[in-house]
Amino acid sequence: MSELNDIQPTPEEASKNGTGAARQLLGMKGAKAGETNLWKIRLQLMKPITWIPLIWGVVCGAASSGGFSWTLEDILKSATCMLLSGPLMAGYTQTLNDYYDREIDAINEPYRPIPSGAIPLGQVQAQIIILVVAGLGVAVLLDLWAGHPHFPVTLTALFGGFLAFIYSAPPLKLKKNGWLGNYALGASYIALPWWAGHALFGELTPTIMVLTLIYSLAGLGIAIVNDFKSVEGDRQLGLDSLPVMFGVGTAAWICVLMIDIFQGAIAAYLISIEANLYAVILILLIIPQIVFQDMYFLRNPLENDVKYQASAQPFLVLGMLVVGLALGHQ
């Protein structure tokens, strides 16, 4: 989610054990310092590790549409939509975020490309423009390919691009507020790629939009997990993340309750539309998340955030696909 960054190991340790280069290309914390290859630096700014949930969101949207079929054309459409949601729009979002977060990164992650001086600001600005223009161009292509008269994929991409801008850039800079910023982040990683995938193969209805926005409240909880890695920098620069506003312990409880309650709400909706088997499967996927919350996150969120994400998030994203399949079958 925002950055989905890891807090292990330190840059010095990463350089010694040889993992730093790979971590750097993925855009993870603990990356190797001193990279000089400009294309690798550009890729690091785009944080490929963050593309995965958006690509998965497209899969869930295609499933919920009920209109995807395993033909070559539909597979190519899906792959193009994944390119739009992941490398292009998420890459734009992450580069934009790094550009406006260069001061806080100088505190939390000084080895990142911008605060370390590895890439000039002018080239970062050019990368932001190229990615968003390319993303919108691909969105238009998808709408034309699907024969959409009202261009729903393009409108979704435009909204996502605008949301990314007000999330990172002043004067609004939604990320300064833990509630607004994290919800914008959750919606960007769950609802928006879901809308794009669904619209590509079916009709994007208000019901699907509302359900995925509710699901994004669980994504808000996931986004809070990422705030624990930068508490000190957020406090120094006046960013009201939830760990800063409520303290680490209370914020951890808010985080897990958001994740569990709103997945449970989606399960209740599936029961209401008589998709009982899918509801049971979703509930079974929530249970191990609760177990890992107790084992890792609630006991020490500052040290165990990455371990918790690695353990619990696979069950959350599988639950998203279960919901997509349930809606598609309905």
mmCIF file with all atom_site columns, C-alpha atoms in Angstrom, residues 184-313:
data_model
loop_
_atom_site.group_PDB
_atom_site.id
_atom_site.type_symbol
_atom_site.label_atom_id
_atom_site.label_alt_id
_atom_site.label_comp_id
_atom_site.label_asym_id
_atom_site.label_entity_id
_atom_site.label_seq_id
_atom_site.pdbx_PDB_ins_code
_atom_site.Cartn_x
_atom_site.Cartn_y
_atom_site.Cartn_z
_atom_site.occupancy
_atom_site.B_iso_or_equiv
_atom_site.pdbx_formal_charge
_atom_site.auth_seq_id
_atom_site.auth_comp_id
_atom_site.auth_asym_id
_atom_site.auth_atom_id
_atom_site.pdbx_PDB_model_num
ATOM 1   C CA . ALA A 1 184 ? -7.331  7.657   -0.116  1.00 0.00 ? 184 ALA A CA 1
ATOM 2   C CA . LEU A 1 185 ? -4.534  5.118   -0.150  1.00 0.00 ? 185 LEU A CA 1
ATOM 3   C CA . GLY A 1 186 ? -6.843  2.178   0.572   1.00 0.00 ? 186 GLY A CA 1
ATOM 4   C CA . ALA A 1 187 ? -9.228  3.245   -2.181  1.00 0.00 ? 187 ALA A CA 1
ATOM 5   C CA . SER A 1 188 ? -6.349  3.666   -4.632  1.00 0.00 ? 188 SER A CA 1
ATOM 6   C CA . TYR A 1 189 ? -5.124  0.143   -3.995  1.00 0.00 ? 189 TYR A CA 1
ATOM 7   C CA . ILE A 1 190 ? -8.471  -1.670  -3.804  1.00 0.00 ? 190 ILE A CA 1
ATOM 8   C CA . ALA A 1 191 ? -11.363 0.268   -5.368  1.00 0.00 ? 191 ALA A CA 1
ATOM 9   C CA . LEU A 1 192 ? -9.742  2.000   -8.340  1.00 0.00 ? 192 LEU A CA 1
ATOM 10  C CA . PRO A 1 193 ? -8.004  -0.971  -10.012 1.00 0.00 ? 193 PRO A CA 1
ATOM 11  C CA . TRP A 1 194 ? -11.105 -3.047  -9.240  1.00 0.00 ? 194 TRP A CA 1
ATOM 12  C CA . TRP A 1 195 ? -13.256 -0.458  -11.049 1.00 0.00 ? 195 TRP A CA 1
ATOM 13  C CA . ALA A 1 196 ? -10.913 -0.487  -14.048 1.00 0.00 ? 196 ALA A CA 1
ATOM 14  C CA . GLY A 1 197 ? -10.933 -4.296  -14.315 1.00 0.00 ? 197 GLY A CA 1
ATOM 15  C CA . HIS A 1 198 ? -14.680 -4.514  -13.836 1.00 0.00 ? 198 HIS A CA 1
ATOM 16  C CA . ALA A 1 199 ? -15.465 -1.725  -16.321 1.00 0.00 ? 199 ALA A CA 1
ATOM 17  C CA . LEU A 1 200 ? -13.249 -3.354  -18.942 1.00 0.00 ? 200 LEU A CA 1
ATOM 18  C CA . PHE A 1 201 ? -15.402 -6.501  -19.077 1.00 0.00 ? 201 PHE A CA 1
ATOM 19  C CA . GLY A 1 202 ? -18.767 -5.398  -17.706 1.00 0.00 ? 202 GLY A CA 1
ATOM 20  C CA . GLU A 1 203 ? -20.881 -2.504  -16.504 1.00 0.00 ? 203 GLU A CA 1
ATOM 21  C CA . LEU A 1 204 ? -19.467 -0.570  -13.553 1.00 0.00 ? 204 LEU A CA 1
ATOM 22  C CA . THR A 1 205 ? -22.552 -0.221  -11.343 1.00 0.00 ? 205 THR A CA 1
ATOM 23  C CA . PRO A 1 206 ? -23.069 1.901   -8.210  1.00 0.00 ? 206 PRO A CA 1
ATOM 24  C CA . THR A 1 207 ? -23.300 -1.330  -6.197  1.00 0.00 ? 207 THR A CA 1
ATOM 25  C CA . ILE A 1 208 ? -19.808 -2.417  -7.230  1.00 0.00 ? 208 ILE A CA 1
ATOM 26  C CA . MET A 1 209 ? -18.442 1.064   -6.573  1.00 0.00 ? 209 MET A CA 1
ATOM 27  C CA . VAL A 1 210 ? -19.951 1.258   -3.082  1.00 0.00 ? 210 VAL A CA 1
ATOM 28  C CA . LEU A 1 211 ? -18.887 -2.279  -2.133  1.00 0.00 ? 211 LEU A CA 1
ATOM 29  C CA . THR A 1 212 ? -15.293 -1.682  -3.175  1.00 0.00 ? 212 THR A CA 1
ATOM 30  C CA . LEU A 1 213 ? -15.222 1.649   -1.337  1.00 0.00 ? 213 LEU A CA 1
ATOM 31  C CA . ILE A 1 214 ? -16.376 -0.220  1.788   1.00 0.00 ? 214 ILE A CA 1
ATOM 32  C CA . TYR A 1 215 ? -13.672 -2.811  1.152   1.00 0.00 ? 215 TYR A CA 1
ATOM 33  C CA . SER A 1 216 ? -11.226 0.099   0.928   1.00 0.00 ? 216 SER A CA 1
ATOM 34  C CA . LEU A 1 217 ? -11.883 0.809   4.608   1.00 0.00 ? 217 LEU A CA 1
ATOM 35  C CA . ALA A 1 218 ? -10.092 -2.478  5.274   1.00 0.00 ? 218 ALA A CA 1
ATOM 36  C CA . GLY A 1 219 ? -7.387  -1.108  2.983   1.00 0.00 ? 219 GLY A CA 1
ATOM 37  C CA . LEU A 1 220 ? -7.248  1.949   5.254   1.00 0.00 ? 220 LEU A CA 1
ATOM 38  C CA . GLY A 1 221 ? -6.204  -0.412  8.016   1.00 0.00 ? 221 GLY A CA 1
ATOM 39  C CA . ILE A 1 222 ? -3.482  -1.906  5.826   1.00 0.00 ? 222 ILE A CA 1
ATOM 40  C CA . ALA A 1 223 ? -2.286  1.595   4.970   1.00 0.00 ? 223 ALA A CA 1
ATOM 41  C CA . ILE A 1 224 ? -1.932  2.405   8.678   1.00 0.00 ? 224 ILE A CA 1
ATOM 42  C CA . VAL A 1 225 ? 0.543   -0.478  8.997   1.00 0.00 ? 225 VAL A CA 1
ATOM 43  C CA . ASN A 1 226 ? 2.931   1.454   6.767   1.00 0.00 ? 226 ASN A CA 1
ATOM 44  C CA . ASP A 1 227 ? 2.822   4.489   9.074   1.00 0.00 ? 227 ASP A CA 1
ATOM 45  C CA . PHE A 1 228 ? 4.650   2.670   11.873  1.00 0.00 ? 228 PHE A CA 1
ATOM 46  C CA . LYS A 1 229 ? 7.920   2.689   9.938   1.00 0.00 ? 229 LYS A CA 1
ATOM 47  C CA . SER A 1 230 ? 8.095   6.501   9.822   1.00 0.00 ? 230 SER A CA 1
ATOM 48  C CA . VAL A 1 231 ? 6.692   7.668   13.169  1.00 0.00 ? 231 VAL A CA 1
ATOM 49  C CA . GLU A 1 232 ? 9.717   9.797   14.036  1.00 0.00 ? 232 GLU A CA 1
ATOM 50  C CA . GLY A 1 233 ? 9.917   11.561  10.683  1.00 0.00 ? 233 GLY A CA 1
ATOM 51  C CA . ASP A 1 234 ? 6.136   12.145  10.644  1.00 0.00 ? 234 ASP A CA 1
ATOM 52  C CA . ARG A 1 235 ? 6.283   13.649  14.122  1.00 0.00 ? 235 ARG A CA 1
ATOM 53  C CA . GLN A 1 236 ? 9.153   15.974  13.234  1.00 0.00 ? 236 GLN A CA 1
ATOM 54  C CA . LEU A 1 237 ? 7.443   17.269  10.090  1.00 0.00 ? 237 LEU A CA 1
ATOM 55  C CA . GLY A 1 238 ? 3.957   17.579  11.588  1.00 0.00 ? 238 GLY A CA 1
ATOM 56  C CA . LEU A 1 239 ? 2.252   14.767  9.653   1.00 0.00 ? 239 LEU A CA 1
ATOM 57  C CA . ASP A 1 240 ? -0.743  13.512  11.627  1.00 0.00 ? 240 ASP A CA 1
ATOM 58  C CA . SER A 1 241 ? -0.412  9.808   10.988  1.00 0.00 ? 241 SER A CA 1
ATOM 59  C CA . LEU A 1 242 ? -2.486  7.666   13.319  1.00 0.00 ? 242 LEU A CA 1
ATOM 60  C CA . PRO A 1 243 ? 0.544   6.413   15.319  1.00 0.00 ? 243 PRO A CA 1
ATOM 61  C CA . VAL A 1 244 ? 1.498   10.070  15.872  1.00 0.00 ? 244 VAL A CA 1
ATOM 62  C CA . MET A 1 245 ? -2.058  11.148  16.791  1.00 0.00 ? 245 MET A CA 1
ATOM 63  C CA . PHE A 1 246 ? -3.084  8.221   18.997  1.00 0.00 ? 246 PHE A CA 1
ATOM 64  C CA . GLY A 1 247 ? 0.155   6.562   20.006  1.00 0.00 ? 247 GLY A CA 1
ATOM 65  C CA . VAL A 1 248 ? 1.568   3.303   18.747  1.00 0.00 ? 248 VAL A CA 1
ATOM 66  C CA . GLY A 1 249 ? -0.595  0.941   20.810  1.00 0.00 ? 249 GLY A CA 1
ATOM 67  C CA . THR A 1 250 ? -3.947  2.574   20.084  1.00 0.00 ? 250 THR A CA 1
ATOM 68  C CA . ALA A 1 251 ? -3.132  3.016   16.404  1.00 0.00 ? 251 ALA A CA 1
ATOM 69  C CA . ALA A 1 252 ? -2.311  -0.691  16.162  1.00 0.00 ? 252 ALA A CA 1
ATOM 70  C CA . TRP A 1 253 ? -5.764  -1.575  17.507  1.00 0.00 ? 253 TRP A CA 1
ATOM 71  C CA . ILE A 1 254 ? -7.471  0.885   15.141  1.00 0.00 ? 254 ILE A CA 1
ATOM 72  C CA . CYS A 1 255 ? -5.549  -0.729  12.297  1.00 0.00 ? 255 CYS A CA 1
ATOM 73  C CA . VAL A 1 256 ? -6.572  -4.324  13.003  1.00 0.00 ? 256 VAL A CA 1
ATOM 74  C CA . LEU A 1 257 ? -10.193 -3.432  13.780  1.00 0.00 ? 257 LEU A CA 1
ATOM 75  C CA . MET A 1 258 ? -10.553 -1.626  10.450  1.00 0.00 ? 258 MET A CA 1
ATOM 76  C CA . ILE A 1 259 ? -9.094  -4.618  8.618   1.00 0.00 ? 259 ILE A CA 1
ATOM 77  C CA . ASP A 1 260 ? -11.328 -7.176  10.327  1.00 0.00 ? 260 ASP A CA 1
ATOM 78  C CA . ILE A 1 261 ? -14.617 -5.295  10.690  1.00 0.00 ? 261 ILE A CA 1
ATOM 79  C CA . PHE A 1 262 ? -14.922 -4.209  7.077   1.00 0.00 ? 262 PHE A CA 1
ATOM 80  C CA . GLN A 1 263 ? -13.965 -7.591  5.677   1.00 0.00 ? 263 GLN A CA 1
ATOM 81  C CA . GLY A 1 264 ? -16.667 -8.946  7.971   1.00 0.00 ? 264 GLY A CA 1
ATOM 82  C CA . ALA A 1 265 ? -19.121 -6.404  6.562   1.00 0.00 ? 265 ALA A CA 1
ATOM 83  C CA . ILE A 1 266 ? -18.414 -7.648  3.044   1.00 0.00 ? 266 ILE A CA 1
ATOM 84  C CA . ALA A 1 267 ? -18.975 -11.235 4.220   1.00 0.00 ? 267 ALA A CA 1
ATOM 85  C CA . ALA A 1 268 ? -22.329 -10.154 5.664   1.00 0.00 ? 268 ALA A CA 1
ATOM 86  C CA . TYR A 1 269 ? -23.265 -8.623  2.317   1.00 0.00 ? 269 TYR A CA 1
ATOM 87  C CA . LEU A 1 270 ? -22.418 -11.891 0.546   1.00 0.00 ? 270 LEU A CA 1
ATOM 88  C CA . ILE A 1 271 ? -24.756 -13.711 2.937   1.00 0.00 ? 271 ILE A CA 1
ATOM 89  C CA . SER A 1 272 ? -27.477 -11.156 2.185   1.00 0.00 ? 272 SER A CA 1
ATOM 90  C CA . ILE A 1 273 ? -27.291 -11.965 -1.536  1.00 0.00 ? 273 ILE A CA 1
ATOM 91  C CA . GLU A 1 274 ? -27.221 -15.715 -0.762  1.00 0.00 ? 274 GLU A CA 1
ATOM 92  C CA . ALA A 1 275 ? -23.602 -16.194 -1.806  1.00 0.00 ? 275 ALA A CA 1
ATOM 93  C CA . ASN A 1 276 ? -23.204 -18.263 1.355   1.00 0.00 ? 276 ASN A CA 1
ATOM 94  C CA . LEU A 1 277 ? -20.301 -20.474 0.274   1.00 0.00 ? 277 LEU A CA 1
ATOM 95  C CA . TYR A 1 278 ? -18.230 -17.458 -0.720  1.00 0.00 ? 278 TYR A CA 1
ATOM 96  C CA . ALA A 1 279 ? -19.104 -15.744 2.570   1.00 0.00 ? 279 ALA A CA 1
ATOM 97  C CA . VAL A 1 280 ? -17.896 -18.766 4.547   1.00 0.00 ? 280 VAL A CA 1
ATOM 98  C CA . ILE A 1 281 ? -14.638 -18.891 2.581   1.00 0.00 ? 281 ILE A CA 1
ATOM 99  C CA . LEU A 1 282 ? -14.083 -15.165 3.211   1.00 0.00 ? 282 LEU A CA 1
ATOM 100 C CA . ILE A 1 283 ? -14.683 -15.615 6.944   1.00 0.00 ? 283 ILE A CA 1
ATOM 101 C CA . LEU A 1 284 ? -12.228 -18.528 6.997   1.00 0.00 ? 284 LEU A CA 1
ATOM 102 C CA . LEU A 1 285 ? -9.662  -16.238 5.367   1.00 0.00 ? 285 LEU A CA 1
ATOM 103 C CA . ILE A 1 286 ? -10.234 -13.543 8.004   1.00 0.00 ? 286 ILE A CA 1
ATOM 104 C CA . ILE A 1 287 ? -9.469  -15.932 10.878  1.00 0.00 ? 287 ILE A CA 1
ATOM 105 C CA . PRO A 1 288 ? -5.719  -16.398 10.158  1.00 0.00 ? 288 PRO A CA 1
ATOM 106 C CA . GLN A 1 289 ? -5.396  -12.626 9.771   1.00 0.00 ? 289 GLN A CA 1
ATOM 107 C CA . ILE A 1 290 ? -6.699  -12.222 13.318  1.00 0.00 ? 290 ILE A CA 1
ATOM 108 C CA . VAL A 1 291 ? -4.260  -14.880 14.525  1.00 0.00 ? 291 VAL A CA 1
ATOM 109 C CA . PHE A 1 292 ? -1.282  -13.092 12.969  1.00 0.00 ? 292 PHE A CA 1
ATOM 110 C CA . GLN A 1 293 ? -2.493  -9.763  14.340  1.00 0.00 ? 293 GLN A CA 1
ATOM 111 C CA . ASP A 1 294 ? -2.319  -11.249 17.833  1.00 0.00 ? 294 ASP A CA 1
ATOM 112 C CA . MET A 1 295 ? 0.948   -13.121 17.242  1.00 0.00 ? 295 MET A CA 1
ATOM 113 C CA . TYR A 1 296 ? 2.894   -10.265 15.679  1.00 0.00 ? 296 TYR A CA 1
ATOM 114 C CA . PHE A 1 297 ? 1.359   -6.886  15.124  1.00 0.00 ? 297 PHE A CA 1
ATOM 115 C CA . LEU A 1 298 ? -0.443  -6.074  18.370  1.00 0.00 ? 298 LEU A CA 1
ATOM 116 C CA . ARG A 1 299 ? 2.493   -7.259  20.452  1.00 0.00 ? 299 ARG A CA 1
ATOM 117 C CA . ASN A 1 300 ? 5.064   -5.021  18.774  1.00 0.00 ? 300 ASN A CA 1
ATOM 118 C CA . PRO A 1 301 ? 3.869   -3.068  15.721  1.00 0.00 ? 301 PRO A CA 1
ATOM 119 C CA . LEU A 1 302 ? 7.143   -1.174  15.319  1.00 0.00 ? 302 LEU A CA 1
ATOM 120 C CA . GLU A 1 303 ? 9.233   -4.321  14.958  1.00 0.00 ? 303 GLU A CA 1
ATOM 121 C CA . ASN A 1 304 ? 6.704   -6.776  13.538  1.00 0.00 ? 304 ASN A CA 1
ATOM 122 C CA . ASP A 1 305 ? 4.910   -4.702  10.897  1.00 0.00 ? 305 ASP A CA 1
ATOM 123 C CA . VAL A 1 306 ? 6.690   -6.353  7.978   1.00 0.00 ? 306 VAL A CA 1
ATOM 124 C CA . LYS A 1 307 ? 6.387   -9.838  9.468   1.00 0.00 ? 307 LYS A CA 1
ATOM 125 C CA . TYR A 1 308 ? 2.666   -9.251  9.996   1.00 0.00 ? 308 TYR A CA 1
ATOM 126 C CA . GLN A 1 309 ? 2.141   -7.992  6.440   1.00 0.00 ? 309 GLN A CA 1
ATOM 127 C CA . ALA A 1 310 ? 3.989   -10.946 4.954   1.00 0.00 ? 310 ALA A CA 1
ATOM 128 C CA . SER A 1 311 ? 1.950   -13.400 7.035   1.00 0.00 ? 311 SER A CA 1
ATOM 129 C CA . ALA A 1 312 ? -1.537  -11.898 6.928   1.00 0.00 ? 312 ALA A CA 1
ATOM 130 C CA . GLN A 1 313 ? -1.904  -9.992  3.664   1.00 0.00 ? 313 GLN A CA 1
#
